[in-house]
PDB file of C-alpha atoms in Angstrom:
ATOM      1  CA  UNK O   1     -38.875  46.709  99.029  1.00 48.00           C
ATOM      2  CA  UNK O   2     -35.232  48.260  99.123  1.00 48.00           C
ATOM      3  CA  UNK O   3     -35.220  51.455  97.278  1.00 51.00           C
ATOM      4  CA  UNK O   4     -32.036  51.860  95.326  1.00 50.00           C
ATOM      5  CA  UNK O   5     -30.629  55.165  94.261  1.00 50.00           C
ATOM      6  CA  UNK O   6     -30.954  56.743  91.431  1.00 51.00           C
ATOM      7  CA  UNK O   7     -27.345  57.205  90.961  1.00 50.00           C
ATOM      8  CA  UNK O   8     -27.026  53.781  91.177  1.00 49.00           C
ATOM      9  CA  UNK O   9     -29.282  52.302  88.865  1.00 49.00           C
ATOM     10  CA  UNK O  10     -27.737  54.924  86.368  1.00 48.00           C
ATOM     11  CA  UNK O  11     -24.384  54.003  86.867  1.00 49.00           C
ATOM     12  CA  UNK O  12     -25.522  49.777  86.745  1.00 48.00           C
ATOM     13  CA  UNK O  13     -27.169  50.741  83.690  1.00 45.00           C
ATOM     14  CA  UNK O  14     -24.365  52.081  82.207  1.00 45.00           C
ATOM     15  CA  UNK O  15     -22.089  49.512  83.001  1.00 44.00           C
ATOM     16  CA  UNK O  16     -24.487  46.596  81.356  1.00 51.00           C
ATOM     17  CA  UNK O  17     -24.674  48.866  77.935  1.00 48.00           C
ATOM     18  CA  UNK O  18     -20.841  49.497  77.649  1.00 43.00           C
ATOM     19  CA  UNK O  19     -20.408  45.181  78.255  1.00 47.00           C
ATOM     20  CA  UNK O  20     -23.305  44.669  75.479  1.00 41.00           C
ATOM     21  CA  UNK O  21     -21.148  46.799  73.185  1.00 43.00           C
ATOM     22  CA  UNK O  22     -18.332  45.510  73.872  1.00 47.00           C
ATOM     23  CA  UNK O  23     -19.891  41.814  72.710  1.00 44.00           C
ATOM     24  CA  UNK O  24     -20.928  43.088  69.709  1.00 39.00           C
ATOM     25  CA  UNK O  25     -18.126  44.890  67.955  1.00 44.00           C
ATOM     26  CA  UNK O  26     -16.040  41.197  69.278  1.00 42.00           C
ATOM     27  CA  UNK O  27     -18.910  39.363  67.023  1.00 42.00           C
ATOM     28  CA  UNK O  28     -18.804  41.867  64.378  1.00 46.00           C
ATOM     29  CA  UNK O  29     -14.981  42.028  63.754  1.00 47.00           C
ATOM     30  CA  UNK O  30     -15.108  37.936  63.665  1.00 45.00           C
ATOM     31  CA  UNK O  31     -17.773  37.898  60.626  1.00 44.00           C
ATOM     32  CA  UNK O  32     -15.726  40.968  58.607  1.00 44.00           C
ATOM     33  CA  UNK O  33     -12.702  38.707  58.469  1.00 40.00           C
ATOM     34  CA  UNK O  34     -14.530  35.580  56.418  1.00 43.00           C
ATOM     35  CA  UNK O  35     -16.426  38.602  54.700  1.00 42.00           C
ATOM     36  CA  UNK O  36     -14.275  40.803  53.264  1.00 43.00           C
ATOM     37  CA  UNK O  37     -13.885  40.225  49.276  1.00 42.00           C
ATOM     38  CA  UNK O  38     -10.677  39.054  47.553  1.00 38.00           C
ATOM     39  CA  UNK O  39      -7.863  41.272  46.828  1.00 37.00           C
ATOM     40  CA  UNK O  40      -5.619  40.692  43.613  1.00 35.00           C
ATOM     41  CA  UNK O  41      -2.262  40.869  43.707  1.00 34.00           C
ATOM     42  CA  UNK O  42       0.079  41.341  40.879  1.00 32.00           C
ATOM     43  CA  UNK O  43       3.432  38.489  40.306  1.00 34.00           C
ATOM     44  CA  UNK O  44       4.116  35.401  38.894  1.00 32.00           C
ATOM     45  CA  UNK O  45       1.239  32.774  39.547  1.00 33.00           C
ATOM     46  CA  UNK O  46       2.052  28.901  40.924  1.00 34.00           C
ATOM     47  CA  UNK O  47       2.701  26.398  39.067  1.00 35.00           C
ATOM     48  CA  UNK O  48      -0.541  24.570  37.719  1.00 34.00           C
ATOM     49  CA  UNK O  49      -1.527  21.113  38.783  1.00 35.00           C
ATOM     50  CA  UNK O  50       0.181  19.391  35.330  1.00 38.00           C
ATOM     51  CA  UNK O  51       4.037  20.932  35.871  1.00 40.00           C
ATOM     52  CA  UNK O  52       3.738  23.767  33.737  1.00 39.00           C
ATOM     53  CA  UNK O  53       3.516  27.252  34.862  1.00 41.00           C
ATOM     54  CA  UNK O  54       1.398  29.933  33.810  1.00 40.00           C
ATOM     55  CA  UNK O  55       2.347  32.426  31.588  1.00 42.00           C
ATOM     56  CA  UNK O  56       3.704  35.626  33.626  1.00 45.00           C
ATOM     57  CA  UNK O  57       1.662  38.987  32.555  1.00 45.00           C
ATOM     58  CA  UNK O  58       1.499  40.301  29.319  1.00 45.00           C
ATOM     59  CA  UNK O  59       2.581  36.683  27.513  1.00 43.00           C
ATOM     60  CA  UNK O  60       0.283  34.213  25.822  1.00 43.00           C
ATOM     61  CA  UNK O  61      -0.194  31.101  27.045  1.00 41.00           C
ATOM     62  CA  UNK O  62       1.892  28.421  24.955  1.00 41.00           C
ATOM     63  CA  UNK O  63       0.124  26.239  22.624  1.00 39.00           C
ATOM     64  CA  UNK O  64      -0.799  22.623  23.388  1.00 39.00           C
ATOM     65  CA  UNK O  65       2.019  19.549  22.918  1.00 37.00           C
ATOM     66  CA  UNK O  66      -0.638  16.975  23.123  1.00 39.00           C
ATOM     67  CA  UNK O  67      -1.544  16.073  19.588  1.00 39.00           C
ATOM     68  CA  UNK O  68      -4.898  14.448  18.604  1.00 38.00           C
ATOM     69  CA  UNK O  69      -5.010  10.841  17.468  1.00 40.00           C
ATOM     70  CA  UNK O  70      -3.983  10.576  13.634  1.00 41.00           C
ATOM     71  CA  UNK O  71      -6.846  11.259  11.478  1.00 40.00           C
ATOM     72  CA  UNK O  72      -8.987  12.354  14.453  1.00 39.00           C
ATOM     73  CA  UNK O  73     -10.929  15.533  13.369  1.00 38.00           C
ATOM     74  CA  UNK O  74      -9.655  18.840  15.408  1.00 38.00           C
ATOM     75  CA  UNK O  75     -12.458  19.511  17.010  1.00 40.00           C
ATOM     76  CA  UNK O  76     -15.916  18.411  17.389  1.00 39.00           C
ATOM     77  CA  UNK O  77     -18.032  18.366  14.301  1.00 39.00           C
ATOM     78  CA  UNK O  78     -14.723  18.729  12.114  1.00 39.00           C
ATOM     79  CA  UNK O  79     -14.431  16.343   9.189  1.00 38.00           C
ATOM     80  CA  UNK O  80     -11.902  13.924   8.566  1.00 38.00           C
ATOM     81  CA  UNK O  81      -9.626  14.906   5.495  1.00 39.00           C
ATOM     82  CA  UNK O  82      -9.452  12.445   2.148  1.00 37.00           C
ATOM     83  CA  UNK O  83      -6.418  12.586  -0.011  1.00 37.00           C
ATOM     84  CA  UNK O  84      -6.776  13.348  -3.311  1.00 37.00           C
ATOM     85  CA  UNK O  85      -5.578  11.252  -5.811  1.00 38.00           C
ATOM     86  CA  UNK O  86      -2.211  13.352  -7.615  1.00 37.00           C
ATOM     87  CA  UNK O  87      -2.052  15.570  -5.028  1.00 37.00           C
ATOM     88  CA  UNK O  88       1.536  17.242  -3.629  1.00 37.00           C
ATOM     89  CA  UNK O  89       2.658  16.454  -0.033  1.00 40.00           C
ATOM     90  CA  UNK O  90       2.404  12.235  -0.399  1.00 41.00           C
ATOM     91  CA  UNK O  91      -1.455  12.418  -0.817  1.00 40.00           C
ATOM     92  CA  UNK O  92      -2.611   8.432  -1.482  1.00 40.00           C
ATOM     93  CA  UNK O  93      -3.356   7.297  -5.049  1.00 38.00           C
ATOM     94  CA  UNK O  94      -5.190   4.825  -5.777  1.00 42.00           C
ATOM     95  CA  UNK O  95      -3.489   2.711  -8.854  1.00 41.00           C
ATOM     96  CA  UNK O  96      -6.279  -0.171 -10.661  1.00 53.00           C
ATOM     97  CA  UNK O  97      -4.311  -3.390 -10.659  1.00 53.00           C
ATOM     98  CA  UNK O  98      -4.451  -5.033 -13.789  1.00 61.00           C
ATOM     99  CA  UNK O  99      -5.553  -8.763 -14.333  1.00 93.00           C
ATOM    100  CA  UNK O 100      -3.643 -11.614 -16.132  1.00 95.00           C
ATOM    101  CA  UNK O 101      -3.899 -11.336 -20.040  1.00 98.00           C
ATOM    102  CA  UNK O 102      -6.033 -13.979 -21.534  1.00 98.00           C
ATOM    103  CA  UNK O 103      -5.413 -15.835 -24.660  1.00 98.00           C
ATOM    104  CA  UNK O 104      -7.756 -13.580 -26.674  1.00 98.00           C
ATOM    105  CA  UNK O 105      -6.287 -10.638 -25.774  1.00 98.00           C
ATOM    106  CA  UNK O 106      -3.158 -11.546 -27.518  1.00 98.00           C
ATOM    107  CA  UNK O 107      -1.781 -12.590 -30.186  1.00 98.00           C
ATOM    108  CA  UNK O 108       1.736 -14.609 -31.067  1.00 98.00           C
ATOM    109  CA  UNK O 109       5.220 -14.688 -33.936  1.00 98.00           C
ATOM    110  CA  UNK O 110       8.301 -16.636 -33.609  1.00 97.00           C
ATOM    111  CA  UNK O 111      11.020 -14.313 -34.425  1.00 97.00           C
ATOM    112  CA  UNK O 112      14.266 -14.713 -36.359  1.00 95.00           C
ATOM    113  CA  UNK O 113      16.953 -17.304 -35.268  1.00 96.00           C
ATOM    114  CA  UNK O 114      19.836 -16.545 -33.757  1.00 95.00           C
ATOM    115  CA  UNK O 115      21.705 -19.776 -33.779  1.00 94.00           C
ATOM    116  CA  UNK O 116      25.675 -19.560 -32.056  1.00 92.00           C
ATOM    117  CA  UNK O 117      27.811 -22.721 -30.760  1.00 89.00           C
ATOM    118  CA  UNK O 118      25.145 -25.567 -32.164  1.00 92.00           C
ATOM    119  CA  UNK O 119      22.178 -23.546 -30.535  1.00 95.00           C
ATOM    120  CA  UNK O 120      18.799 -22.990 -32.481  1.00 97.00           C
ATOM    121  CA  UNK O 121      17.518 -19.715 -30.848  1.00 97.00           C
ATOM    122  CA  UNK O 122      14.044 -18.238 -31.568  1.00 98.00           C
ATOM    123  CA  UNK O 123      11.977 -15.750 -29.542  1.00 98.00           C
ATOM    124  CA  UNK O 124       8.620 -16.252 -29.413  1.00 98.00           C
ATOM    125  CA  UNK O 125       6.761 -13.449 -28.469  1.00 98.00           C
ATOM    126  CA  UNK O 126       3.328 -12.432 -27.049  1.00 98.00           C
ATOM    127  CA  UNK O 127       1.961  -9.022 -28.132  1.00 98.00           C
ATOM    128  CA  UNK O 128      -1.120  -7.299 -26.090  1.00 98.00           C
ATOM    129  CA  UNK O 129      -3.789  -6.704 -28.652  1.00 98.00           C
ATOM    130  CA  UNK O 130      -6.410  -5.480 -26.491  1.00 97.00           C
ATOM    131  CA  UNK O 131      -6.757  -2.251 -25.506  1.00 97.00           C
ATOM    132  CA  UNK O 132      -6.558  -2.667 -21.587  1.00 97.00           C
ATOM    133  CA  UNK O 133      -3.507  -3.191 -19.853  1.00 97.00           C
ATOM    134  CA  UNK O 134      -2.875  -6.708 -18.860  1.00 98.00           C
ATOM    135  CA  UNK O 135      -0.102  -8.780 -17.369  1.00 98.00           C
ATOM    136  CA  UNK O 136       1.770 -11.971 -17.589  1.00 98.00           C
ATOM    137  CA  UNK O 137       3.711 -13.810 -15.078  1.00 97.00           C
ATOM    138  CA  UNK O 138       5.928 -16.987 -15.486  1.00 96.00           C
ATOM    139  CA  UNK O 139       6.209 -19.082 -18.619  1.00 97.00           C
ATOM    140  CA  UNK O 140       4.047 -19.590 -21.592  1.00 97.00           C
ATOM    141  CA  UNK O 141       3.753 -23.721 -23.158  1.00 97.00           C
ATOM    142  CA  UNK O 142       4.784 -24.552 -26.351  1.00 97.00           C
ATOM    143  CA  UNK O 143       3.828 -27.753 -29.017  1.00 97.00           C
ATOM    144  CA  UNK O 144       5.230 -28.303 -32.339  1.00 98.00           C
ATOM    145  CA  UNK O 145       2.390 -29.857 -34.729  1.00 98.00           C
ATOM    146  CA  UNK O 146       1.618 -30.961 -37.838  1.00 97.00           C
ATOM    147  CA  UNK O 147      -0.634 -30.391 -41.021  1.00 96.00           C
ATOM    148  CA  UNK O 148      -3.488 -32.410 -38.743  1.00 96.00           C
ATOM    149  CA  UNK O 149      -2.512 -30.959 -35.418  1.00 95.00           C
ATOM    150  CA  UNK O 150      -0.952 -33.979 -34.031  1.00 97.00           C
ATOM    151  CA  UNK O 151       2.114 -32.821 -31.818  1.00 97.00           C
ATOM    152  CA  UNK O 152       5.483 -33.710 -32.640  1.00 97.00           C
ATOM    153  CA  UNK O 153       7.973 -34.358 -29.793  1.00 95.00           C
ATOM    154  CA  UNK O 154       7.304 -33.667 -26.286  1.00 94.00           C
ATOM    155  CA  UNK O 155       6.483 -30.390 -24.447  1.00 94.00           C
ATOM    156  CA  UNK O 156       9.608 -27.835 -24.497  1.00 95.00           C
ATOM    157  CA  UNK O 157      11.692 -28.527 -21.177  1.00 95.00           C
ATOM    158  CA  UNK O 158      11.792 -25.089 -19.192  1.00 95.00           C
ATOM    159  CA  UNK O 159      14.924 -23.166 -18.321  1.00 95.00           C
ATOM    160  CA  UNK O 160      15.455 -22.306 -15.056  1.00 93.00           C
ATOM    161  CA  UNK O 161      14.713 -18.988 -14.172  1.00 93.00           C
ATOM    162  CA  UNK O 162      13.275 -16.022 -11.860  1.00 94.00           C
ATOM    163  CA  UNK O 163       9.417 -15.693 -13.207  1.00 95.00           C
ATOM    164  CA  UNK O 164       8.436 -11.860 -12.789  1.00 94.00           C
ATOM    165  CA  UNK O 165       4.824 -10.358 -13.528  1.00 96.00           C
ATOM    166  CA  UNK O 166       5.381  -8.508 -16.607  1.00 97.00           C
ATOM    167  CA  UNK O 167       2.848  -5.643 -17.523  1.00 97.00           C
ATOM    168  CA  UNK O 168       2.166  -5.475 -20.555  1.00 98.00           C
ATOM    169  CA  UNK O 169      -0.298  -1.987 -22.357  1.00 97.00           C
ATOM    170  CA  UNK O 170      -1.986  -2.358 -25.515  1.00 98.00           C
ATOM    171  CA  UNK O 171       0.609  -3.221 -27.903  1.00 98.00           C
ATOM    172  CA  UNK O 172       3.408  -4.014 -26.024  1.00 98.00           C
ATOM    173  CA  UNK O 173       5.008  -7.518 -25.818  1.00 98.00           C
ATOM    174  CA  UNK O 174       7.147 -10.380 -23.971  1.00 98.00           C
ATOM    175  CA  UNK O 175       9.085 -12.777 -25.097  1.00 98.00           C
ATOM    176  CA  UNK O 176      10.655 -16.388 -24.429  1.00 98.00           C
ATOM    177  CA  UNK O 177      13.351 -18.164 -25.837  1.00 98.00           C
ATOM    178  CA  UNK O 178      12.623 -21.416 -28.111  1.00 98.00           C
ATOM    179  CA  UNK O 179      16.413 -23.178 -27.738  1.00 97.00           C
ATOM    180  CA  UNK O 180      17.641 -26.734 -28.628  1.00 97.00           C
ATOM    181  CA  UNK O 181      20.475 -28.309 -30.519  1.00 95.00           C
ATOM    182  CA  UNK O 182      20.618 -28.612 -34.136  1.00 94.00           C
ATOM    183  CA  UNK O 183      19.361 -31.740 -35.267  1.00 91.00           C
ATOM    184  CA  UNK O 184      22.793 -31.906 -37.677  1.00 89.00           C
ATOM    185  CA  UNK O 185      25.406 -31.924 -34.919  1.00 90.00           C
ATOM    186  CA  UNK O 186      23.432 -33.919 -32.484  1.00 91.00           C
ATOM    187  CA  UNK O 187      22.108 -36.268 -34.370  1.00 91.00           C
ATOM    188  CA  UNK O 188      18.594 -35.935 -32.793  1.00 94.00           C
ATOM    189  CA  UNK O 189      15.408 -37.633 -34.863  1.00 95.00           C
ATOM    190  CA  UNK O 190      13.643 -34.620 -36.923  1.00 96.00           C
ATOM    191  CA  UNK O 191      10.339 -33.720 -37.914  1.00 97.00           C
ATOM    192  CA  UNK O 192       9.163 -30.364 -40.052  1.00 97.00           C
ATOM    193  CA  UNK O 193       6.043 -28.678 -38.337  1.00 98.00           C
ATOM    194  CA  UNK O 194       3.509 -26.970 -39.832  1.00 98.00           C
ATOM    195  CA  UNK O 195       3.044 -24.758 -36.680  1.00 98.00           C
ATOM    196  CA  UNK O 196       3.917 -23.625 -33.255  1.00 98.00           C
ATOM    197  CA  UNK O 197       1.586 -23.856 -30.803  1.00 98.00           C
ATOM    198  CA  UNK O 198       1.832 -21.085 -27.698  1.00 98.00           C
ATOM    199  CA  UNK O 199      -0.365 -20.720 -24.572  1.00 98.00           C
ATOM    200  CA  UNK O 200       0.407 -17.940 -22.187  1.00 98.00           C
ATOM    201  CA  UNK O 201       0.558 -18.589 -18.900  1.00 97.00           C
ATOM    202  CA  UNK O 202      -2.371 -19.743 -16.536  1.00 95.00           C
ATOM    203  CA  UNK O 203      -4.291 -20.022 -19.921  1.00 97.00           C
ATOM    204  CA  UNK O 204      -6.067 -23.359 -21.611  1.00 96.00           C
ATOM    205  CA  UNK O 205      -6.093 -21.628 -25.003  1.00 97.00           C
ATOM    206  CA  UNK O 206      -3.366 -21.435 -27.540  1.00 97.00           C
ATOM    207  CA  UNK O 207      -2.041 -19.357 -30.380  1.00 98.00           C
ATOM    208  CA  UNK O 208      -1.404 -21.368 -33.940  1.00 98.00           C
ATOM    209  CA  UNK O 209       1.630 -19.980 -35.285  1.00 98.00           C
ATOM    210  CA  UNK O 210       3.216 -21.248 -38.998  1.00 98.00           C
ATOM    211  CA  UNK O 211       6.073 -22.512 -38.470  1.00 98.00           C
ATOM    212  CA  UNK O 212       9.404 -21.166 -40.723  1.00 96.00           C
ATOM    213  CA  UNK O 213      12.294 -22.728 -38.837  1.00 95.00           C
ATOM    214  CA  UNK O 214      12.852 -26.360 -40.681  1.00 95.00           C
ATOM    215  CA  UNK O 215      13.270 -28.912 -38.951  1.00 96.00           C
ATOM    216  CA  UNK O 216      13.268 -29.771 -35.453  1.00 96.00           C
ATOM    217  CA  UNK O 217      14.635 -32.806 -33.184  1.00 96.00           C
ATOM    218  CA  UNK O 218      11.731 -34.800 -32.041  1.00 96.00           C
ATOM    219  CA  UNK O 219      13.267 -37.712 -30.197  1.00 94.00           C
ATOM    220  CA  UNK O 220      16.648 -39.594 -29.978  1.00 87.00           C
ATOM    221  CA  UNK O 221      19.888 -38.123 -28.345  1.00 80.00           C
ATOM    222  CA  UNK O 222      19.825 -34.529 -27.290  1.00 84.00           C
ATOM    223  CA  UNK O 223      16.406 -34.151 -28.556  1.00 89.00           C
ATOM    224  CA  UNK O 224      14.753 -31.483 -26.114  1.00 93.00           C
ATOM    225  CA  UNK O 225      13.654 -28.309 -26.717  1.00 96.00           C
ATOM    226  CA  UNK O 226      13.643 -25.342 -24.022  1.00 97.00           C
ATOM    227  CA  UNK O 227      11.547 -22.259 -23.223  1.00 97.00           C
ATOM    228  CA  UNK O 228      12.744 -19.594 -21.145  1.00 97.00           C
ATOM    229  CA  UNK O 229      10.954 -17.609 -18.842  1.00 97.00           C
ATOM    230  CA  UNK O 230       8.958 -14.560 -20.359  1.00 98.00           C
ATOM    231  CA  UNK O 231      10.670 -11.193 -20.755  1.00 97.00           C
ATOM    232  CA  UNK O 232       9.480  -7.989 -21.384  1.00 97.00           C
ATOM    233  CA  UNK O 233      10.010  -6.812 -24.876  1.00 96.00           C
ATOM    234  CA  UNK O 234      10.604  -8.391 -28.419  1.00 95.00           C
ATOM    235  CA  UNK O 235      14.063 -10.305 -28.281  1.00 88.00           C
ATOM    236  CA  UNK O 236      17.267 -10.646 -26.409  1.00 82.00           C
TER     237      UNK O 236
END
């Protein structure tokens, strides 16, 4: 066995501790730098992911330009908003639309004559009686007839024209023109009826109406008789 000095096996001693140390505060200043907590900083931040930058210190942030689809609620469990019928700010109405006017909803008159270069011209006119608003659209038919009911002369001939839907609320009327030549310059076959009859339009029913207006050409030369579309009002 080699004996080894004292001094010696101090000073190897020594030697090994100082090395150990020396490892350790290397291992220990590695871990401090992943360690150490985050310092902040103040300046402007980078810009975010989307373009836009971040509002610098003291500022709000600015307010969304994506909008939500139209009439999507705001947020979640938000309702969605109903306009209100007369409301300001072009709020939706609703507005009933009105159905034709049937034949016992109304009721009919031949007005005065107007007669002017060999012309016979009387309105006949339609009057709403009911009390709902109706409408009428196009022309009405017409028949002359007898005492027994038997028509005289074929159907009125209709005018050319631009048929509009005509609305018509209680007690309001349309009209039509009843035209043809007078019997004495055209020499047209007469007949006197004892009525007019009228059916508005899209309707099987018709109006019996006494006829005032003499006589009427029922066949021969320049024997037809017109109706004009209807119009809104009482005459011409």
């Amino acid at each position: 066995m080699v004996n080894t000095p004292r001094s010696a096996r101090h000073g190897a001693l020594l030697v090994g501790t100082v090395a150990v140390l020396g490892l350790l505060t290397a291992c220990g200043n590695g871990h401090d730098v992943h360690s150490n907590p985050p310092v902040t900083a103040s300046g402007t931040a980078a810009p975010a992911t989307d373009g836009t930058k971040s509002p610098a210190p003291g500022t709000s942030a600015p307010a969304s330009t994506a909008s939500a689809p139209a009439g999507a609620p705001s947020s979640p469990g938000a309702s969605k908003a109903t306009p209100t019928a007369g409301g300001g700010g072009g709020a939706a109405t609703t507005v009933p639309v009105s159905s034709r006017c049937h034949t016992s909803e109304l009721s009919a008159s031949v007005g005065r004559n107007d007669p002017g270069a060999g012309q016979e011209n009387f309105p006949v006119v339609l009057t709403n009686r009911s009390g709902r608003t109706c409408t009428l659209h196009g022309y009405a038919g017409a028949a002359f007839v007898n005492g027994s009911g038997t028509q005289l002369g074929p159907d009125p001939r209709r005018e050319s024209g631009s048929p509009t839907t005509i609305t018509l609320r209680p007690g309001q009327s349309a009209w039509a023109g009843l035209t043809y030549s007078n019997p004495g310059v055209s020499g047209a076959e007469t007949a006197t009826p004892a009525a007019l009859l009228v059916t508005p339009p899209n309707e099987k029913d018709s109006l019996r109406v006494a006829w005032s207006g003499g006589a009427v050409p029922v066949s021969g030369n320049s024997s037809s008789v017109f109706l004009s579309v209807l119009s809104p009002g009482t005459a011409p």
